[in-house]
PDB file of C-alpha atoms in Angstrom:
ATOM      1  CA  MET A  15      33.940  56.254  93.086  1.00  0.00           C
ATOM      2  CA  THR A  16      35.438  52.708  92.852  1.00  0.00           C
ATOM      3  CA  LEU A  17      34.928  50.055  95.629  1.00  0.00           C
ATOM      4  CA  LYS A  18      38.747  50.296  96.509  1.00  0.00           C
ATOM      5  CA  LYS A  19      38.448  54.016  97.137  1.00  0.00           C
ATOM      6  CA  GLU A  20      35.495  53.605  99.325  1.00  0.00           C
ATOM      7  CA  LEU A  21      37.129  51.059 101.627  1.00  0.00           C
ATOM      8  CA  GLY A  22      39.333  52.032 104.549  1.00  0.00           C
ATOM      9  CA  ALA A  23      42.686  50.393 105.315  1.00  0.00           C
ATOM     10  CA  ARG A  24      41.208  47.785 107.654  1.00  0.00           C
ATOM     11  CA  GLU A  25      38.490  46.872 105.181  1.00  0.00           C
ATOM     12  CA  GLN A  26      41.019  46.504 102.361  1.00  0.00           C
ATOM     13  CA  ILE A  27      43.138  44.203 104.526  1.00  0.00           C
ATOM     14  CA  ALA A  28      40.138  42.185 105.614  1.00  0.00           C
ATOM     15  CA  ALA A  29      38.966  41.902 102.024  1.00  0.00           C
ATOM     16  CA  VAL A  30      42.168  40.684 100.682  1.00  0.00           C
ATOM     17  CA  VAL A  31      42.980  38.231 103.405  1.00  0.00           C
ATOM     18  CA  ALA A  32      39.354  36.819 103.358  1.00  0.00           C
ATOM     19  CA  GLY A  33      39.596  36.460  99.616  1.00  0.00           C
ATOM     20  CA  ALA A  34      42.887  34.658  99.793  1.00  0.00           C
ATOM     21  CA  ILE A  35      41.462  32.207 102.559  1.00  0.00           C
ATOM     22  CA  ILE A  36      38.383  31.455 100.380  1.00  0.00           C
ATOM     23  CA  LEU A  37      40.450  30.837  97.290  1.00  0.00           C
ATOM     24  CA  SER A  38      42.918  28.713  99.256  1.00  0.00           C
ATOM     25  CA  GLY A  39      40.052  26.834 100.793  1.00  0.00           C
ATOM     26  CA  ILE A  40      38.419  26.136  97.463  1.00  0.00           C
ATOM     27  CA  ILE A  41      41.682  24.878  96.002  1.00  0.00           C
ATOM     28  CA  TYR A  42      42.559  22.667  98.992  1.00  0.00           C
ATOM     29  CA  TRP A  43      39.033  21.114  99.401  1.00  0.00           C
ATOM     30  CA  GLY A  44      38.624  20.786  95.500  1.00  0.00           C
ATOM     31  CA  TYR A  45      42.021  18.859  95.335  1.00  0.00           C
ATOM     32  CA  GLN A  46      40.835  16.638  98.222  1.00  0.00           C
ATOM     33  CA  PHE A  47      37.519  15.964  96.488  1.00  0.00           C
ATOM     34  CA  VAL A  48      39.349  15.038  93.182  1.00  0.00           C
ATOM     35  CA  VAL A  49      41.771  12.698  95.085  1.00  0.00           C
ATOM     36  CA  MET A  50      38.692  11.128  96.803  1.00  0.00           C
ATOM     37  CA  LEU A  51      37.089  10.483  93.444  1.00  0.00           C
ATOM     38  CA  GLU A  52      40.174   8.882  92.152  1.00  0.00           C
ATOM     39  CA  PHE A  53      40.362   6.544  95.128  1.00  0.00           C
ATOM     40  CA  LEU A  54      36.728   5.562  94.710  1.00  0.00           C
ATOM     41  CA  GLU A  55      37.344   4.850  91.003  1.00  0.00           C
ATOM     42  CA  MET A  56      40.433   2.765  91.883  1.00  0.00           C
ATOM     43  CA  ALA A  57      38.420   0.874  94.537  1.00  0.00           C
ATOM     44  CA  TYR A  58      35.118   0.274  92.753  1.00  0.00           C
ATOM     45  CA  GLY A  59      35.933   1.091  89.099  1.00  0.00           C
TER      46      GLY A  59
ATOM     47  CA  MET B  11      64.122  23.553 111.718  1.00  0.00           C
ATOM     48  CA  GLU B  12      63.812  19.829 112.607  1.00  0.00           C
ATOM     49  CA  LEU B  13      60.706  19.210 114.775  1.00  0.00           C
ATOM     50  CA  LEU B  14      60.878  15.517 115.201  1.00  0.00           C
ATOM     51  CA  PRO B  15      63.038  15.594 118.372  1.00  0.00           C
ATOM     52  CA  PHE B  16      60.432  17.946 119.996  1.00  0.00           C
ATOM     53  CA  PHE B  17      57.697  15.424 119.093  1.00  0.00           C
ATOM     54  CA  GLU B  18      59.790  12.447 120.464  1.00  0.00           C
ATOM     55  CA  TRP B  19      60.280  14.409 123.611  1.00  0.00           C
ATOM     56  CA  ALA B  20      56.548  15.345 123.883  1.00  0.00           C
ATOM     57  CA  GLU B  21      55.574  11.638 123.745  1.00  0.00           C
ATOM     58  CA  THR B  22      57.986  10.798 126.713  1.00  0.00           C
ATOM     59  CA  SER B  23      57.044  13.921 128.647  1.00  0.00           C
ATOM     60  CA  PHE B  24      54.667  13.741 131.847  1.00  0.00           C
ATOM     61  CA  LEU B  25      51.728  14.741 129.589  1.00  0.00           C
ATOM     62  CA  GLY B  26      52.560  12.106 127.021  1.00  0.00           C
ATOM     63  CA  TYR B  27      52.975   9.517 129.813  1.00  0.00           C
ATOM     64  CA  ILE B  28      49.580  10.249 131.469  1.00  0.00           C
ATOM     65  CA  GLY B  29      47.750  10.248 128.041  1.00  0.00           C
ATOM     66  CA  LYS B  30      49.412   7.050 126.946  1.00  0.00           C
ATOM     67  CA  THR B  31      49.064   5.149 130.192  1.00  0.00           C
ATOM     68  CA  TYR B  32      45.604   6.177 131.454  1.00  0.00           C
ATOM     69  CA  GLY B  33      42.995   5.650 128.690  1.00  0.00           C
ATOM     70  CA  GLY B  34      40.253   7.008 130.907  1.00  0.00           C
ATOM     71  CA  VAL B  35      42.121  10.378 131.483  1.00  0.00           C
ATOM     72  CA  TYR B  36      42.926  10.672 127.854  1.00  0.00           C
ATOM     73  CA  ALA B  37      39.257   9.969 126.890  1.00  0.00           C
ATOM     74  CA  THR B  38      37.724  12.275 129.423  1.00  0.00           C
ATOM     75  CA  PHE B  39      40.089  15.241 129.946  1.00  0.00           C
ATOM     76  CA  GLY B  40      41.384  14.883 126.308  1.00  0.00           C
ATOM     77  CA  GLN B  41      38.883  13.818 123.770  1.00  0.00           C
ATOM     78  CA  SER B  42      35.611  14.642 125.550  1.00  0.00           C
ATOM     79  CA  VAL B  43      36.690  18.146 126.759  1.00  0.00           C
ATOM     80  CA  HIS B  44      38.219  18.695 123.356  1.00  0.00           C
ATOM     81  CA  LEU B  45      35.137  17.805 121.449  1.00  0.00           C
ATOM     82  CA  MET B  46      32.872  19.861 123.731  1.00  0.00           C
ATOM     83  CA  ALA B  47      35.187  22.912 123.472  1.00  0.00           C
ATOM     84  CA  LEU B  48      35.045  22.363 119.614  1.00  0.00           C
ATOM     85  CA  ALA B  49      31.241  22.444 119.705  1.00  0.00           C
ATOM     86  CA  VAL B  50      31.294  25.742 121.620  1.00  0.00           C
ATOM     87  CA  LEU B  51      33.883  27.253 119.309  1.00  0.00           C
ATOM     88  CA  GLY B  52      31.928  26.041 116.247  1.00  0.00           C
ATOM     89  CA  GLY B  53      28.699  27.445 117.705  1.00  0.00           C
ATOM     90  CA  SER B  54      30.295  30.783 118.562  1.00  0.00           C
ATOM     91  CA  VAL B  55      31.732  31.022 114.970  1.00  0.00           C
ATOM     92  CA  LEU B  56      28.441  29.985 113.262  1.00  0.00           C
ATOM     93  CA  ILE B  57      26.271  32.357 115.349  1.00  0.00           C
ATOM     94  CA  ALA B  58      28.495  35.434 114.784  1.00  0.00           C
ATOM     95  CA  ASP B  59      29.147  34.588 111.062  1.00  0.00           C
ATOM     96  CA  LEU B  60      25.542  33.737 110.189  1.00  0.00           C
ATOM     97  CA  ARG B  61      24.548  36.990 111.880  1.00  0.00           C
ATOM     98  CA  LEU B  62      27.020  38.871 109.826  1.00  0.00           C
ATOM     99  CA  LEU B  63      25.535  37.179 106.737  1.00  0.00           C
ATOM    100  CA  ASN B  64      22.182  38.256 107.960  1.00  0.00           C
ATOM    101  CA  VAL B  65      20.883  34.767 108.136  1.00  0.00           C
ATOM    102  CA  ILE B  66      20.009  34.472 111.908  1.00  0.00           C
ATOM    103  CA  LEU B  67      19.166  36.647 114.756  1.00  0.00           C
ATOM    104  CA  LYS B  68      18.212  39.504 112.463  1.00  0.00           C
ATOM    105  CA  ASP B  69      16.478  41.354 115.270  1.00  0.00           C
ATOM    106  CA  VAL B  70      19.659  41.554 117.480  1.00  0.00           C
ATOM    107  CA  PRO B  71      22.365  44.020 116.472  1.00  0.00           C
ATOM    108  CA  SER B  72      25.336  42.265 114.872  1.00  0.00           C
ATOM    109  CA  GLU B  73      27.810  44.050 117.052  1.00  0.00           C
ATOM    110  CA  ILE B  74      26.204  42.542 120.181  1.00  0.00           C
ATOM    111  CA  VAL B  75      26.150  39.003 118.624  1.00  0.00           C
ATOM    112  CA  ALA B  76      29.709  39.246 117.440  1.00  0.00           C
ATOM    113  CA  ASP B  77      30.973  40.616 120.781  1.00  0.00           C
ATOM    114  CA  GLN B  78      29.118  37.970 122.854  1.00  0.00           C
ATOM    115  CA  ALA B  79      30.184  35.187 120.523  1.00  0.00           C
ATOM    116  CA  HIS B  80      33.858  36.234 120.588  1.00  0.00           C
ATOM    117  CA  LYS B  81      33.923  35.977 124.404  1.00  0.00           C
ATOM    118  CA  TRP B  82      32.920  32.372 124.206  1.00  0.00           C
ATOM    119  CA  PHE B  83      35.251  31.815 121.226  1.00  0.00           C
ATOM    120  CA  LYS B  84      38.267  32.829 123.328  1.00  0.00           C
ATOM    121  CA  VAL B  85      37.247  30.437 126.156  1.00  0.00           C
ATOM    122  CA  ALA B  86      36.661  27.589 123.775  1.00  0.00           C
ATOM    123  CA  LEU B  87      39.951  28.322 121.933  1.00  0.00           C
ATOM    124  CA  ALA B  88      41.887  28.174 125.398  1.00  0.00           C
ATOM    125  CA  VAL B  89      40.329  24.856 126.255  1.00  0.00           C
ATOM    126  CA  ILE B  90      40.884  23.469 122.709  1.00  0.00           C
ATOM    127  CA  LEU B  91      44.562  24.381 122.799  1.00  0.00           C
ATOM    128  CA  SER B  92      45.246  22.938 126.264  1.00  0.00           C
ATOM    129  CA  SER B  93      43.282  19.708 125.669  1.00  0.00           C
ATOM    130  CA  GLY B  94      44.756  19.443 122.189  1.00  0.00           C
ATOM    131  CA  VAL B  95      48.400  19.677 123.490  1.00  0.00           C
ATOM    132  CA  PHE B  96      47.531  16.889 125.972  1.00  0.00           C
ATOM    133  CA  MET B  97      45.971  14.655 123.318  1.00  0.00           C
ATOM    134  CA  ALA B  98      48.784  15.199 120.805  1.00  0.00           C
ATOM    135  CA  ALA B  99      51.471  14.548 123.415  1.00  0.00           C
ATOM    136  CA  ALA B 100      50.151  10.939 124.009  1.00  0.00           C
ATOM    137  CA  VAL B 101      50.564  10.229 120.211  1.00  0.00           C
ATOM    138  CA  ALA B 102      53.103  12.834 119.267  1.00  0.00           C
ATOM    139  CA  GLN B 103      55.225  10.742 116.847  1.00  0.00           C
ATOM    140  CA  ARG B 104      52.221   9.413 115.030  1.00  0.00           C
ATOM    141  CA  MET B 105      50.907  12.966 114.679  1.00  0.00           C
ATOM    142  CA  TYR B 106      54.357  14.124 113.275  1.00  0.00           C
ATOM    143  CA  TYR B 107      53.954  11.814 110.256  1.00  0.00           C
ATOM    144  CA  ASN B 108      50.262  12.512 109.770  1.00  0.00           C
ATOM    145  CA  ASP B 109      49.648  14.967 106.929  1.00  0.00           C
ATOM    146  CA  PHE B 110      46.184  15.964 108.212  1.00  0.00           C
ATOM    147  CA  PHE B 111      47.621  16.880 111.649  1.00  0.00           C
ATOM    148  CA  TRP B 112      49.777  19.378 109.805  1.00  0.00           C
ATOM    149  CA  ALA B 113      46.862  20.491 107.733  1.00  0.00           C
ATOM    150  CA  LYS B 114      44.787  21.070 110.925  1.00  0.00           C
ATOM    151  CA  MET B 115      47.680  23.027 112.634  1.00  0.00           C
ATOM    152  CA  SER B 116      48.079  25.251 109.462  1.00  0.00           C
ATOM    153  CA  ALA B 117      44.287  25.917 109.390  1.00  0.00           C
ATOM    154  CA  LEU B 118      44.301  26.533 113.131  1.00  0.00           C
ATOM    155  CA  LEU B 119      47.201  28.956 112.946  1.00  0.00           C
ATOM    156  CA  VAL B 120      45.662  30.815 110.060  1.00  0.00           C
ATOM    157  CA  GLY B 121      42.318  30.893 111.818  1.00  0.00           C
ATOM    158  CA  ILE B 122      43.755  32.295 115.006  1.00  0.00           C
ATOM    159  CA  ILE B 123      45.729  34.979 113.065  1.00  0.00           C
ATOM    160  CA  PHE B 124      42.659  35.754 111.023  1.00  0.00           C
ATOM    161  CA  VAL B 125      40.369  36.249 114.045  1.00  0.00           C
ATOM    162  CA  PHE B 126      42.626  38.332 116.259  1.00  0.00           C
ATOM    163  CA  ALA B 127      44.569  40.309 113.515  1.00  0.00           C
ATOM    164  CA  VAL B 128      41.872  40.777 110.889  1.00  0.00           C
ATOM    165  CA  LYS B 129      38.283  39.997 111.970  1.00  0.00           C
ATOM    166  CA  ARG B 130      38.199  41.519 115.451  1.00  0.00           C
ATOM    167  CA  PRO B 131      39.955  44.720 114.499  1.00  0.00           C
ATOM    168  CA  LEU B 132      37.536  45.108 111.625  1.00  0.00           C
ATOM    169  CA  LEU B 133      34.397  44.356 113.685  1.00  0.00           C
ATOM    170  CA  ASN B 134      35.307  46.483 116.727  1.00  0.00           C
ATOM    171  CA  GLY B 135      33.446  49.511 115.594  1.00  0.00           C
ATOM    172  CA  THR B 136      29.892  50.073 114.120  1.00  0.00           C
ATOM    173  CA  HIS B 137      29.192  47.397 111.597  1.00  0.00           C
ATOM    174  CA  ALA B 138      27.049  49.820 109.577  1.00  0.00           C
ATOM    175  CA  ASP B 139      30.356  51.691 108.757  1.00  0.00           C
ATOM    176  CA  ILE B 140      31.801  48.650 107.010  1.00  0.00           C
ATOM    177  CA  HIS B 141      31.142  47.698 103.486  1.00  0.00           C
ATOM    178  CA  PRO B 142      28.589  44.923 103.384  1.00  0.00           C
ATOM    179  CA  MET B 143      30.604  42.976 100.864  1.00  0.00           C
ATOM    180  CA  VAL B 144      33.641  42.978 103.121  1.00  0.00           C
ATOM    181  CA  ILE B 145      31.562  41.715 106.063  1.00  0.00           C
ATOM    182  CA  ARG B 146      30.180  38.917 103.873  1.00  0.00           C
ATOM    183  CA  LEU B 147      33.696  37.895 102.631  1.00  0.00           C
ATOM    184  CA  VAL B 148      35.065  37.848 106.285  1.00  0.00           C
ATOM    185  CA  ALA B 149      32.100  35.826 107.433  1.00  0.00           C
ATOM    186  CA  ILE B 150      32.429  33.343 104.629  1.00  0.00           C
ATOM    187  CA  ALA B 151      36.176  32.956 105.177  1.00  0.00           C
ATOM    188  CA  SER B 152      35.730  32.512 108.767  1.00  0.00           C
ATOM    189  CA  ILE B 153      33.231  29.671 108.436  1.00  0.00           C
ATOM    190  CA  LEU B 154      35.457  28.079 105.644  1.00  0.00           C
ATOM    191  CA  ILE B 155      38.632  28.206 107.914  1.00  0.00           C
ATOM    192  CA  TRP B 156      36.915  26.704 111.094  1.00  0.00           C
ATOM    193  CA  PHE B 157      35.207  24.185 108.996  1.00  0.00           C
ATOM    194  CA  SER B 158      38.732  23.227 107.637  1.00  0.00           C
ATOM    195  CA  VAL B 159      40.087  22.970 111.248  1.00  0.00           C
ATOM    196  CA  ALA B 160      37.190  20.674 112.353  1.00  0.00           C
ATOM    197  CA  ALA B 161      37.237  18.609 109.134  1.00  0.00           C
ATOM    198  CA  THR B 162      41.017  18.033 109.119  1.00  0.00           C
ATOM    199  CA  GLY B 163      40.859  17.305 112.850  1.00  0.00           C
ATOM    200  CA  ARG B 164      38.264  14.596 112.288  1.00  0.00           C
ATOM    201  CA  TRP B 165      40.254  13.266 109.235  1.00  0.00           C
ATOM    202  CA  ILE B 166      43.264  12.651 111.710  1.00  0.00           C
ATOM    203  CA  GLY B 167      41.215  10.085 113.343  1.00  0.00           C
ATOM    204  CA  PHE B 168      40.493   8.232 110.017  1.00  0.00           C
ATOM    205  CA  SER B 169      43.956   8.309 108.611  1.00  0.00           C
ATOM    206  CA  GLY B 170      47.147   6.571 109.488  1.00  0.00           C
TER     207      GLY B 170
END
């Protein structure tokens, strides 16, 4: 039995939404981190 | 929809006038209450989510921890929203042009929808019936989103 078949509707929705939030968070904060590094490089070389 | 007229109105409203004119009222009823409510909200989120991740309070059923934490979460959220509206009204036009204000509002909206439409309905029953991986995903997403609300909120103060 696959994981998807084991999960109920609420669990599937929660897993998809939580996964999307985690992915978005990683992209957003990753981007902010890269921008910060660029600023530091401009300021201090 | 153009939101700038609303922000201009907010700054000239009674709340905006009070916050702008009386620094003491802004600092006590605005910032202090807002920060204390943030601490309560952050605490309730961390206690519930770290219990769901099986890190703390392992001897207490996670249903009890999550239910109790959610009660305080709702109180803290109500205080945060009301004190936040008061604080934002005083500097509404500056907030309108601040990217981190909008980042915080977006994270806050996603967080509220996530808690009341996804997390609570999922955790309402017995947690043993829920797949452990789903519980972990929800707990990590919850911590991440409220961290983002807090971090972008503090960032407002350091930008513009």
